[in-house]
Short mmCIF file of N, CA and C in Angstrom, two decimals:
data_model
loop_
_atom_site.label_atom_id
_atom_site.label_comp_id
_atom_site.label_asym_id
_atom_site.label_seq_id
_atom_site.Cartn_x
_atom_site.Cartn_y
_atom_site.Cartn_z
N MET A 1 64.75 35.75 -153.07
CA MET A 1 65.35 34.51 -152.62
C MET A 1 64.23 33.54 -152.26
N SER A 2 64.44 32.31 -152.60
CA SER A 2 63.46 31.29 -152.31
C SER A 2 64.14 29.93 -152.35
N ILE A 3 63.35 28.91 -152.14
CA ILE A 3 63.88 27.55 -152.19
C ILE A 3 63.66 26.96 -153.57
N ALA A 4 64.42 25.92 -153.86
CA ALA A 4 64.24 25.13 -155.08
C ALA A 4 64.18 23.67 -154.66
N ILE A 5 63.23 22.93 -155.21
CA ILE A 5 63.09 21.52 -154.89
C ILE A 5 63.44 20.70 -156.12
N GLU A 6 64.42 19.80 -155.97
CA GLU A 6 64.81 18.92 -157.05
C GLU A 6 63.97 17.64 -156.92
N LYS A 7 62.94 17.54 -157.75
CA LYS A 7 61.99 16.43 -157.66
C LYS A 7 62.66 15.07 -157.82
N GLY A 8 63.71 14.99 -158.61
CA GLY A 8 64.40 13.73 -158.82
C GLY A 8 65.09 13.21 -157.57
N LYS A 9 65.44 14.11 -156.65
CA LYS A 9 66.09 13.71 -155.41
C LYS A 9 65.09 13.48 -154.28
N CYS A 10 63.92 14.09 -154.36
CA CYS A 10 62.93 14.06 -153.28
C CYS A 10 62.43 12.63 -153.05
N ILE A 11 62.41 12.22 -151.77
CA ILE A 11 61.92 10.88 -151.42
C ILE A 11 60.52 10.93 -150.79
N GLY A 12 59.94 12.12 -150.71
CA GLY A 12 58.58 12.26 -150.21
C GLY A 12 58.41 12.00 -148.73
N CYS A 13 59.44 12.21 -147.93
CA CYS A 13 59.38 11.91 -146.50
C CYS A 13 58.50 12.89 -145.72
N GLY A 14 58.33 14.11 -146.24
CA GLY A 14 57.49 15.10 -145.59
C GLY A 14 58.15 15.92 -144.50
N ARG A 15 59.43 15.68 -144.25
CA ARG A 15 60.12 16.44 -143.19
C ARG A 15 60.13 17.94 -143.49
N CYS A 16 60.25 18.29 -144.75
CA CYS A 16 60.28 19.70 -145.13
C CYS A 16 58.94 20.37 -144.82
N ALA A 17 57.85 19.69 -145.13
CA ALA A 17 56.51 20.23 -144.88
C ALA A 17 56.28 20.41 -143.38
N GLU A 18 56.77 19.47 -142.58
CA GLU A 18 56.64 19.57 -141.12
C GLU A 18 57.46 20.73 -140.57
N ALA A 19 58.61 21.01 -141.18
CA ALA A 19 59.52 22.04 -140.68
C ALA A 19 59.12 23.45 -141.10
N CYS A 20 58.39 23.60 -142.18
CA CYS A 20 58.07 24.93 -142.73
C CYS A 20 57.13 25.69 -141.81
N PRO A 21 57.58 26.82 -141.23
CA PRO A 21 56.72 27.58 -140.32
C PRO A 21 55.58 28.30 -141.05
N GLY A 22 55.70 28.46 -142.34
CA GLY A 22 54.66 29.14 -143.12
C GLY A 22 53.66 28.19 -143.74
N ASN A 23 53.82 26.89 -143.49
CA ASN A 23 52.93 25.88 -144.06
C ASN A 23 52.86 25.99 -145.59
N LEU A 24 54.00 26.23 -146.20
CA LEU A 24 54.05 26.45 -147.65
C LEU A 24 54.35 25.20 -148.45
N LEU A 25 54.87 24.16 -147.81
CA LEU A 25 55.27 22.96 -148.54
C LEU A 25 54.23 21.86 -148.38
N VAL A 26 54.02 21.14 -149.47
CA VAL A 26 53.10 20.01 -149.47
C VAL A 26 53.76 18.84 -150.17
N VAL A 27 53.29 17.63 -149.87
CA VAL A 27 53.80 16.43 -150.52
C VAL A 27 52.64 15.77 -151.24
N HIS A 28 52.78 15.65 -152.56
CA HIS A 28 51.80 14.98 -153.41
C HIS A 28 52.54 13.95 -154.25
N ASP A 29 51.98 12.76 -154.36
CA ASP A 29 52.60 11.69 -155.17
C ASP A 29 54.06 11.47 -154.79
N LYS A 30 54.35 11.53 -153.49
CA LYS A 30 55.68 11.28 -152.94
C LYS A 30 56.74 12.28 -153.41
N LYS A 31 56.31 13.51 -153.72
CA LYS A 31 57.23 14.58 -154.10
C LYS A 31 56.79 15.88 -153.42
N ALA A 32 57.74 16.59 -152.87
CA ALA A 32 57.45 17.87 -152.22
C ALA A 32 57.33 18.97 -153.25
N SER A 33 56.50 19.95 -152.93
CA SER A 33 56.40 21.15 -153.77
C SER A 33 56.02 22.32 -152.88
N ILE A 34 56.27 23.51 -153.38
CA ILE A 34 55.95 24.73 -152.63
C ILE A 34 54.68 25.32 -153.22
N ARG A 35 53.78 25.76 -152.35
CA ARG A 35 52.50 26.32 -152.80
C ARG A 35 52.74 27.56 -153.67
N ASP A 36 53.49 28.52 -153.16
CA ASP A 36 53.80 29.74 -153.91
C ASP A 36 55.14 30.25 -153.41
N SER A 37 56.15 30.20 -154.25
CA SER A 37 57.51 30.58 -153.82
C SER A 37 57.60 32.04 -153.39
N ARG A 38 56.68 32.88 -153.84
CA ARG A 38 56.71 34.29 -153.43
C ARG A 38 56.42 34.47 -151.95
N ASP A 39 55.78 33.45 -151.34
CA ASP A 39 55.46 33.53 -149.92
C ASP A 39 56.58 33.00 -149.03
N CYS A 40 57.63 32.43 -149.60
CA CYS A 40 58.73 31.85 -148.83
C CYS A 40 59.43 32.94 -148.01
N TRP A 41 59.62 32.67 -146.73
CA TRP A 41 60.26 33.62 -145.81
C TRP A 41 61.77 33.55 -145.89
N GLY A 42 62.30 32.49 -146.47
CA GLY A 42 63.75 32.33 -146.54
C GLY A 42 64.36 31.88 -145.23
N CYS A 43 63.60 31.19 -144.40
CA CYS A 43 64.10 30.77 -143.09
C CYS A 43 65.03 29.56 -143.18
N THR A 44 65.01 28.82 -144.26
CA THR A 44 65.83 27.63 -144.55
C THR A 44 65.51 26.43 -143.67
N ALA A 45 64.39 26.44 -142.95
CA ALA A 45 64.03 25.29 -142.12
C ALA A 45 63.88 24.03 -142.96
N CYS A 46 63.29 24.14 -144.13
CA CYS A 46 63.10 22.98 -145.01
C CYS A 46 64.42 22.47 -145.56
N VAL A 47 65.35 23.38 -145.83
CA VAL A 47 66.67 23.00 -146.35
C VAL A 47 67.39 22.15 -145.31
N LYS A 48 67.33 22.57 -144.05
CA LYS A 48 67.97 21.84 -142.97
C LYS A 48 67.27 20.51 -142.68
N ALA A 49 65.96 20.45 -142.91
CA ALA A 49 65.19 19.24 -142.59
C ALA A 49 65.32 18.15 -143.65
N CYS A 50 65.67 18.50 -144.87
CA CYS A 50 65.72 17.52 -145.96
C CYS A 50 66.93 16.59 -145.81
N PRO A 51 66.68 15.28 -145.68
CA PRO A 51 67.79 14.35 -145.47
C PRO A 51 68.55 13.96 -146.73
N VAL A 52 68.06 14.37 -147.91
CA VAL A 52 68.69 13.93 -149.16
C VAL A 52 69.13 15.08 -150.07
N ASP A 53 69.24 16.28 -149.53
CA ASP A 53 69.66 17.47 -150.31
C ASP A 53 68.78 17.72 -151.52
N ALA A 54 67.48 17.47 -151.39
CA ALA A 54 66.56 17.74 -152.49
C ALA A 54 66.10 19.20 -152.50
N ILE A 55 66.35 19.91 -151.41
CA ILE A 55 65.93 21.30 -151.30
C ILE A 55 67.15 22.18 -151.12
N SER A 56 67.22 23.23 -151.90
CA SER A 56 68.30 24.20 -151.76
C SER A 56 67.69 25.58 -151.69
N PHE A 57 68.49 26.53 -151.25
CA PHE A 57 68.06 27.92 -151.12
C PHE A 57 68.78 28.73 -152.19
N TYR A 58 68.02 29.38 -153.06
CA TYR A 58 68.61 30.25 -154.09
C TYR A 58 69.12 31.51 -153.44
N LEU A 59 70.28 31.95 -153.85
CA LEU A 59 70.86 33.16 -153.29
C LEU A 59 70.81 34.30 -154.29
N ALA A 60 70.66 35.51 -153.78
CA ALA A 60 70.67 36.70 -154.62
C ALA A 60 72.05 36.87 -155.25
N ALA A 61 72.12 37.67 -156.27
CA ALA A 61 73.37 37.86 -157.01
C ALA A 61 74.52 38.26 -156.10
N GLY A 62 74.27 39.08 -155.11
CA GLY A 62 75.32 39.52 -154.20
C GLY A 62 75.73 38.47 -153.17
N LEU A 63 74.98 37.38 -153.11
CA LEU A 63 75.26 36.34 -152.12
C LEU A 63 75.60 35.01 -152.78
N GLY A 64 76.40 35.04 -153.80
CA GLY A 64 76.80 33.79 -154.43
C GLY A 64 76.55 33.75 -155.92
N GLY A 65 75.96 34.80 -156.44
CA GLY A 65 75.75 34.86 -157.87
C GLY A 65 74.45 34.22 -158.30
N THR A 66 74.00 34.63 -159.45
CA THR A 66 72.77 34.09 -160.00
C THR A 66 72.90 32.59 -160.16
N GLY A 67 71.96 31.88 -159.57
CA GLY A 67 71.99 30.42 -159.66
C GLY A 67 72.75 29.76 -158.53
N GLY A 68 73.37 30.53 -157.64
CA GLY A 68 74.04 29.94 -156.49
C GLY A 68 73.02 29.28 -155.58
N ARG A 69 73.37 28.11 -155.04
CA ARG A 69 72.45 27.39 -154.17
C ARG A 69 73.12 27.03 -152.87
N LEU A 70 72.35 27.09 -151.79
CA LEU A 70 72.84 26.79 -150.46
C LEU A 70 72.16 25.51 -149.97
N TYR A 71 72.98 24.54 -149.54
CA TYR A 71 72.49 23.27 -149.01
C TYR A 71 72.95 23.15 -147.56
N ALA A 72 72.25 22.32 -146.79
CA ALA A 72 72.62 22.10 -145.39
C ALA A 72 72.81 20.62 -145.11
N LYS A 73 73.84 20.31 -144.33
CA LYS A 73 74.10 18.96 -143.84
C LYS A 73 73.92 19.02 -142.33
N ASP A 74 72.76 18.59 -141.86
CA ASP A 74 72.42 18.69 -140.45
C ASP A 74 72.76 17.39 -139.73
N LYS A 75 73.68 17.48 -138.78
CA LYS A 75 74.10 16.33 -137.97
C LYS A 75 73.82 16.67 -136.51
N PRO A 76 73.85 15.69 -135.61
CA PRO A 76 73.50 15.96 -134.22
C PRO A 76 74.27 17.12 -133.57
N ASP A 77 75.56 17.23 -133.81
CA ASP A 77 76.35 18.27 -133.15
C ASP A 77 76.77 19.41 -134.06
N THR A 78 76.65 19.24 -135.37
CA THR A 78 77.09 20.28 -136.30
C THR A 78 76.07 20.52 -137.40
N LEU A 79 76.16 21.71 -137.98
CA LEU A 79 75.38 22.07 -139.16
C LEU A 79 76.38 22.62 -140.17
N THR A 80 76.48 21.96 -141.31
CA THR A 80 77.39 22.41 -142.35
C THR A 80 76.59 23.00 -143.49
N TRP A 81 76.91 24.24 -143.84
CA TRP A 81 76.29 24.91 -144.97
C TRP A 81 77.23 24.80 -146.16
N GLU A 82 76.73 24.33 -147.29
CA GLU A 82 77.52 24.23 -148.52
C GLU A 82 76.94 25.19 -149.56
N LEU A 83 77.78 26.06 -150.06
CA LEU A 83 77.41 27.00 -151.10
C LEU A 83 77.92 26.46 -152.43
N HIS A 84 77.01 26.14 -153.34
CA HIS A 84 77.35 25.65 -154.68
C HIS A 84 77.21 26.82 -155.64
N LEU A 85 78.33 27.31 -156.12
CA LEU A 85 78.36 28.47 -157.00
C LEU A 85 78.11 28.06 -158.44
N PRO A 86 77.61 28.99 -159.26
CA PRO A 86 77.32 28.68 -160.66
C PRO A 86 78.53 28.18 -161.45
N ASP A 87 79.74 28.57 -161.05
CA ASP A 87 80.93 28.15 -161.79
C ASP A 87 81.45 26.78 -161.35
N GLY A 88 80.70 26.09 -160.45
CA GLY A 88 81.08 24.75 -160.02
C GLY A 88 81.82 24.70 -158.69
N GLN A 89 82.24 25.84 -158.18
CA GLN A 89 82.93 25.87 -156.89
C GLN A 89 81.95 25.50 -155.77
N VAL A 90 82.47 24.84 -154.76
CA VAL A 90 81.69 24.53 -153.56
C VAL A 90 82.47 25.05 -152.36
N LYS A 91 81.81 25.88 -151.58
CA LYS A 91 82.41 26.43 -150.37
C LYS A 91 81.54 26.04 -149.20
N GLY A 92 82.15 25.86 -148.04
CA GLY A 92 81.37 25.43 -146.89
C GLY A 92 81.82 26.04 -145.60
N ILE A 93 80.92 25.99 -144.64
CA ILE A 93 81.21 26.41 -143.28
C ILE A 93 80.47 25.46 -142.34
N THR A 94 81.16 25.01 -141.31
CA THR A 94 80.55 24.11 -140.33
C THR A 94 80.41 24.85 -139.00
N VAL A 95 79.22 24.75 -138.43
CA VAL A 95 78.92 25.40 -137.17
C VAL A 95 78.67 24.34 -136.11
N ASN A 96 79.34 24.48 -134.98
CA ASN A 96 79.11 23.61 -133.84
C ASN A 96 77.81 24.08 -133.19
N LYS A 97 76.79 23.25 -133.16
CA LYS A 97 75.48 23.66 -132.64
C LYS A 97 75.53 24.06 -131.17
N ARG A 98 76.40 23.44 -130.42
CA ARG A 98 76.49 23.75 -128.99
C ARG A 98 77.08 25.13 -128.73
N GLN A 99 77.81 25.67 -129.71
CA GLN A 99 78.44 26.98 -129.55
C GLN A 99 77.86 28.01 -130.52
N ALA A 100 76.79 27.70 -131.21
CA ALA A 100 76.26 28.57 -132.26
C ALA A 100 75.84 29.95 -131.75
N ASN A 101 75.40 30.06 -130.53
CA ASN A 101 74.98 31.35 -129.99
C ASN A 101 76.10 32.12 -129.31
N ALA A 102 77.30 31.61 -129.36
CA ALA A 102 78.43 32.27 -128.71
C ALA A 102 79.03 33.39 -129.54
N TYR A 103 78.61 33.52 -130.80
CA TYR A 103 79.22 34.50 -131.69
C TYR A 103 78.57 35.86 -131.57
#
């Protein structure tokens, strides 16, 4: 599992590079890229930090099928995870940040 960066969507803001605890992301020519995807921890910090959905998290076959991608919509009080399945289906779950540790 690793991240995927859609260069066409990337605005080069650098938020993903700032959020990555492994210092794996860099911004060159106003586009983000990952140094080596094999080193990705799968923490999804960059996915949550990206304001334009340019970064997604690839899921293993058992977690959404080959090619399934996970996106995050981070708002002040909620975090919504959207799972985009290879067959075109989109499924989501919204978490209230103030109650996230109550589960």
